[in-house]
Short mmCIF file of N, CA and C in Angstrom, two decimals:
data_model
loop_
_atom_site.label_atom_id
_atom_site.label_comp_id
_atom_site.label_asym_id
_atom_site.label_seq_id
_atom_site.Cartn_x
_atom_site.Cartn_y
_atom_site.Cartn_z
N MET A 1 0.82 -1.19 0.00
CA MET A 1 0.00 0.00 0.00
C MET A 1 0.87 1.25 0.00
N LEU A 2 1.92 1.26 0.79
CA LEU A 2 2.78 2.43 0.89
C LEU A 2 3.42 2.79 -0.46
N PRO A 3 3.95 1.82 -1.21
CA PRO A 3 4.53 2.19 -2.51
C PRO A 3 3.51 2.84 -3.44
N LEU A 4 2.26 2.36 -3.42
CA LEU A 4 1.23 2.96 -4.27
C LEU A 4 0.92 4.38 -3.82
N LEU A 5 0.83 4.60 -2.52
CA LEU A 5 0.57 5.93 -1.99
C LEU A 5 1.71 6.87 -2.35
N ALA A 6 2.93 6.42 -2.16
CA ALA A 6 4.09 7.25 -2.49
C ALA A 6 4.12 7.56 -3.98
N ALA A 7 3.80 6.59 -4.80
CA ALA A 7 3.78 6.80 -6.25
C ALA A 7 2.72 7.84 -6.61
N ALA A 8 1.55 7.76 -5.98
CA ALA A 8 0.47 8.71 -6.26
C ALA A 8 0.88 10.12 -5.82
N LEU A 9 1.49 10.23 -4.66
CA LEU A 9 1.90 11.54 -4.15
C LEU A 9 2.99 12.17 -5.02
N LEU A 10 3.86 11.34 -5.56
CA LEU A 10 4.95 11.85 -6.38
C LEU A 10 4.56 11.99 -7.85
N GLY A 11 3.35 11.58 -8.20
CA GLY A 11 2.89 11.73 -9.58
C GLY A 11 3.29 10.59 -10.50
N PHE A 12 3.73 9.48 -9.96
CA PHE A 12 4.11 8.32 -10.77
C PHE A 12 2.95 7.34 -10.84
N ALA A 13 2.76 6.72 -11.97
CA ALA A 13 1.74 5.68 -12.09
C ALA A 13 2.34 4.36 -11.62
N PRO A 14 1.53 3.49 -11.00
CA PRO A 14 2.03 2.16 -10.62
C PRO A 14 2.51 1.41 -11.86
N GLN A 15 3.57 0.65 -11.71
CA GLN A 15 4.12 -0.09 -12.85
C GLN A 15 3.32 -1.36 -13.09
N GLN A 16 3.17 -1.70 -14.35
CA GLN A 16 2.47 -2.90 -14.77
C GLN A 16 3.44 -3.79 -15.53
N PRO A 17 3.26 -5.10 -15.48
CA PRO A 17 4.14 -5.98 -16.25
C PRO A 17 3.98 -5.73 -17.75
N LEU A 18 5.08 -5.81 -18.48
CA LEU A 18 5.03 -5.68 -19.93
C LEU A 18 4.58 -6.98 -20.58
N HIS A 19 5.08 -8.10 -20.04
CA HIS A 19 4.75 -9.42 -20.57
C HIS A 19 4.66 -10.40 -19.42
N THR A 20 3.86 -11.42 -19.59
CA THR A 20 3.80 -12.53 -18.66
C THR A 20 4.14 -13.78 -19.44
N TYR A 21 5.06 -14.56 -18.93
CA TYR A 21 5.52 -15.77 -19.60
C TYR A 21 5.08 -16.98 -18.80
N ALA A 22 4.67 -18.01 -19.50
CA ALA A 22 4.28 -19.26 -18.85
C ALA A 22 5.21 -20.37 -19.31
N GLY A 23 5.54 -21.27 -18.39
CA GLY A 23 6.40 -22.40 -18.73
C GLY A 23 5.69 -23.41 -19.60
N GLY A 24 6.47 -24.24 -20.28
CA GLY A 24 5.91 -25.23 -21.19
C GLY A 24 5.46 -26.51 -20.53
N SER A 25 6.04 -26.86 -19.39
CA SER A 25 5.65 -28.11 -18.74
C SER A 25 5.47 -27.89 -17.24
N LEU A 26 4.50 -28.56 -16.69
CA LEU A 26 4.22 -28.46 -15.26
C LEU A 26 5.43 -28.94 -14.47
N GLY A 27 5.88 -28.16 -13.53
CA GLY A 27 7.02 -28.56 -12.70
C GLY A 27 8.36 -28.34 -13.36
N GLY A 28 8.40 -27.66 -14.50
CA GLY A 28 9.66 -27.44 -15.21
C GLY A 28 10.53 -26.36 -14.62
N SER A 29 10.00 -25.62 -13.63
CA SER A 29 10.72 -24.52 -12.98
C SER A 29 11.13 -23.43 -13.97
N PHE A 30 10.22 -23.13 -14.90
CA PHE A 30 10.45 -22.06 -15.87
C PHE A 30 10.69 -20.75 -15.14
N GLY A 31 11.78 -20.07 -15.48
CA GLY A 31 12.13 -18.80 -14.84
C GLY A 31 13.17 -18.94 -13.75
N THR A 32 13.69 -20.16 -13.55
CA THR A 32 14.75 -20.37 -12.56
C THR A 32 15.93 -19.45 -12.85
N SER A 33 16.25 -19.28 -14.11
CA SER A 33 17.33 -18.39 -14.52
C SER A 33 16.84 -17.54 -15.69
N VAL A 34 17.24 -16.29 -15.70
CA VAL A 34 16.83 -15.34 -16.75
C VAL A 34 18.02 -14.45 -17.04
N CYS A 35 18.24 -14.15 -18.33
CA CYS A 35 19.26 -13.16 -18.66
C CYS A 35 18.88 -12.42 -19.93
N VAL A 36 19.38 -11.20 -20.03
CA VAL A 36 19.19 -10.38 -21.22
C VAL A 36 20.29 -10.75 -22.21
N LEU A 37 19.89 -11.07 -23.45
CA LEU A 37 20.84 -11.54 -24.46
C LEU A 37 21.32 -10.47 -25.41
N GLY A 38 20.63 -9.38 -25.53
CA GLY A 38 20.87 -8.46 -26.63
C GLY A 38 19.86 -8.78 -27.72
N ASP A 39 20.03 -8.21 -28.88
CA ASP A 39 19.06 -8.36 -29.96
C ASP A 39 19.31 -9.64 -30.76
N VAL A 40 18.55 -10.69 -30.48
CA VAL A 40 18.70 -11.98 -31.15
C VAL A 40 17.98 -12.00 -32.49
N ASP A 41 16.79 -11.40 -32.54
CA ASP A 41 15.95 -11.52 -33.74
C ASP A 41 16.00 -10.32 -34.69
N GLY A 42 16.88 -9.37 -34.44
CA GLY A 42 17.08 -8.27 -35.37
C GLY A 42 16.03 -7.19 -35.35
N ASP A 43 15.23 -7.09 -34.27
CA ASP A 43 14.18 -6.07 -34.22
C ASP A 43 14.63 -4.79 -33.50
N GLY A 44 15.89 -4.75 -33.08
CA GLY A 44 16.41 -3.57 -32.41
C GLY A 44 16.20 -3.54 -30.91
N LYS A 45 15.57 -4.56 -30.32
CA LYS A 45 15.31 -4.62 -28.89
C LYS A 45 15.98 -5.86 -28.29
N SER A 46 16.39 -5.76 -27.04
CA SER A 46 17.01 -6.90 -26.36
C SER A 46 16.00 -8.01 -26.13
N ASP A 47 16.46 -9.24 -26.22
CA ASP A 47 15.64 -10.42 -25.99
C ASP A 47 16.13 -11.13 -24.74
N LEU A 48 15.39 -12.15 -24.28
CA LEU A 48 15.70 -12.83 -23.03
C LEU A 48 15.91 -14.32 -23.24
N ALA A 49 16.75 -14.90 -22.40
CA ALA A 49 16.86 -16.36 -22.27
C ALA A 49 16.26 -16.71 -20.92
N VAL A 50 15.34 -17.69 -20.92
CA VAL A 50 14.67 -18.10 -19.69
C VAL A 50 14.85 -19.61 -19.51
N GLY A 51 15.45 -20.01 -18.40
CA GLY A 51 15.72 -21.41 -18.15
C GLY A 51 14.60 -22.13 -17.44
N ALA A 52 14.48 -23.42 -17.76
CA ALA A 52 13.52 -24.32 -17.09
C ALA A 52 14.24 -25.66 -16.89
N PRO A 53 15.06 -25.77 -15.85
CA PRO A 53 15.94 -26.93 -15.70
C PRO A 53 15.24 -28.26 -15.43
N PHE A 54 13.97 -28.23 -15.04
CA PHE A 54 13.27 -29.48 -14.76
C PHE A 54 12.23 -29.81 -15.83
N ASP A 55 12.35 -29.15 -16.98
CA ASP A 55 11.46 -29.45 -18.11
C ASP A 55 11.69 -30.89 -18.55
N ASP A 56 10.60 -31.62 -18.79
CA ASP A 56 10.68 -33.04 -19.15
C ASP A 56 10.41 -33.31 -20.63
N SER A 57 10.40 -32.28 -21.47
CA SER A 57 10.05 -32.43 -22.89
C SER A 57 10.97 -33.41 -23.63
N HIS A 58 12.24 -33.48 -23.25
CA HIS A 58 13.20 -34.35 -23.92
C HIS A 58 13.89 -35.30 -22.93
N GLY A 59 13.15 -35.76 -21.95
CA GLY A 59 13.69 -36.66 -20.94
C GLY A 59 13.48 -36.06 -19.56
N GLU A 60 13.35 -36.91 -18.57
CA GLU A 60 13.08 -36.44 -17.21
C GLU A 60 14.18 -35.50 -16.74
N ASN A 61 13.77 -34.27 -16.41
CA ASN A 61 14.68 -33.22 -15.94
C ASN A 61 15.82 -32.92 -16.91
N ALA A 62 15.58 -33.12 -18.20
CA ALA A 62 16.59 -32.76 -19.20
C ALA A 62 16.76 -31.25 -19.28
N GLY A 63 15.66 -30.51 -19.06
CA GLY A 63 15.72 -29.06 -19.02
C GLY A 63 15.51 -28.42 -20.38
N ALA A 64 15.33 -27.10 -20.34
CA ALA A 64 15.12 -26.33 -21.56
C ALA A 64 15.48 -24.87 -21.31
N VAL A 65 15.77 -24.15 -22.40
CA VAL A 65 15.96 -22.71 -22.37
C VAL A 65 15.13 -22.13 -23.50
N ARG A 66 14.28 -21.18 -23.16
CA ARG A 66 13.45 -20.52 -24.17
C ARG A 66 14.00 -19.12 -24.41
N ILE A 67 14.20 -18.78 -25.69
CA ILE A 67 14.60 -17.44 -26.09
C ILE A 67 13.32 -16.69 -26.45
N VAL A 68 13.05 -15.58 -25.78
CA VAL A 68 11.80 -14.85 -25.99
C VAL A 68 12.07 -13.42 -26.42
N SER A 69 11.18 -12.89 -27.23
CA SER A 69 11.27 -11.53 -27.74
C SER A 69 11.05 -10.52 -26.63
N GLY A 70 11.90 -9.51 -26.59
CA GLY A 70 11.72 -8.43 -25.65
C GLY A 70 10.64 -7.45 -26.10
N VAL A 71 10.18 -7.56 -27.34
CA VAL A 71 9.15 -6.66 -27.86
C VAL A 71 7.75 -7.17 -27.52
N ASN A 72 7.47 -8.43 -27.83
CA ASN A 72 6.10 -8.93 -27.65
C ASN A 72 6.01 -10.22 -26.84
N GLY A 73 7.12 -10.73 -26.36
CA GLY A 73 7.11 -11.94 -25.54
C GLY A 73 6.99 -13.25 -26.30
N ALA A 74 6.99 -13.18 -27.63
CA ALA A 74 6.87 -14.39 -28.44
C ALA A 74 8.12 -15.25 -28.32
N THR A 75 7.94 -16.56 -28.41
CA THR A 75 9.08 -17.47 -28.38
C THR A 75 9.82 -17.40 -29.70
N ILE A 76 11.11 -17.12 -29.63
CA ILE A 76 11.96 -17.07 -30.82
C ILE A 76 12.50 -18.47 -31.11
N ARG A 77 12.92 -19.14 -30.04
CA ARG A 77 13.51 -20.48 -30.17
C ARG A 77 13.52 -21.15 -28.81
N THR A 78 13.40 -22.46 -28.81
CA THR A 78 13.54 -23.23 -27.57
C THR A 78 14.65 -24.25 -27.76
N LEU A 79 15.55 -24.31 -26.81
CA LEU A 79 16.66 -25.27 -26.82
C LEU A 79 16.39 -26.26 -25.69
N TYR A 80 16.68 -27.53 -25.93
CA TYR A 80 16.39 -28.57 -24.95
C TYR A 80 17.65 -29.30 -24.53
N GLY A 81 17.64 -29.78 -23.28
CA GLY A 81 18.71 -30.65 -22.81
C GLY A 81 18.70 -31.95 -23.60
N SER A 82 19.84 -32.59 -23.70
CA SER A 82 19.96 -33.77 -24.54
C SER A 82 19.87 -35.10 -23.78
N ALA A 83 19.85 -35.04 -22.44
CA ALA A 83 19.84 -36.29 -21.68
C ALA A 83 19.04 -36.12 -20.39
N PRO A 84 18.36 -37.17 -19.95
CA PRO A 84 17.64 -37.10 -18.67
C PRO A 84 18.60 -36.68 -17.54
N GLY A 85 18.11 -35.81 -16.68
CA GLY A 85 18.90 -35.36 -15.54
C GLY A 85 19.91 -34.26 -15.85
N GLU A 86 19.97 -33.82 -17.08
CA GLU A 86 20.96 -32.80 -17.46
C GLU A 86 20.68 -31.44 -16.81
N ARG A 87 19.40 -31.13 -16.63
CA ARG A 87 18.96 -29.86 -16.04
C ARG A 87 19.49 -28.66 -16.81
N PHE A 88 19.47 -28.78 -18.13
CA PHE A 88 19.83 -27.69 -19.02
C PHE A 88 18.95 -26.48 -18.71
N GLY A 89 19.54 -25.33 -18.57
CA GLY A 89 18.79 -24.13 -18.23
C GLY A 89 18.86 -23.75 -16.77
N HIS A 90 19.62 -24.54 -15.99
CA HIS A 90 19.78 -24.21 -14.56
C HIS A 90 20.38 -22.81 -14.42
N CYS A 91 21.34 -22.50 -15.27
CA CYS A 91 21.96 -21.17 -15.32
C CYS A 91 22.01 -20.73 -16.78
N VAL A 92 21.73 -19.48 -17.03
CA VAL A 92 21.87 -18.92 -18.37
C VAL A 92 22.67 -17.64 -18.26
N ALA A 93 23.46 -17.33 -19.28
CA ALA A 93 24.28 -16.11 -19.29
C ALA A 93 24.54 -15.69 -20.72
N ALA A 94 24.64 -14.40 -20.94
CA ALA A 94 25.02 -13.89 -22.25
C ALA A 94 26.53 -13.89 -22.34
N VAL A 95 27.05 -14.29 -23.48
CA VAL A 95 28.49 -14.34 -23.71
C VAL A 95 28.81 -13.42 -24.88
N GLY A 96 29.82 -12.64 -24.78
CA GLY A 96 30.19 -11.73 -25.86
C GLY A 96 30.56 -12.47 -27.13
N SER A 97 30.58 -11.73 -28.23
CA SER A 97 30.89 -12.36 -29.53
C SER A 97 32.35 -12.61 -29.72
#
């Protein structure tokens, strides 16, 4: 309540989410790791990598990483772990070129 009151007194509008993302599989822990990648799809805006290390799409707890658009939240690409228990997506990071 206090942040809303302070925002109103200072003339700021409460912030609203730009996008809401949902994981692909129940219990996949989508959002465990998130990082800004830079512009992956060429639209001039930074995109995100979102990890789901317990995703079972390609084996139990093989994991997944979804690349999502920073403009509209659309999935650009999904990468999957290659073996059960790999937990691909536990950590994500942007690496320079």
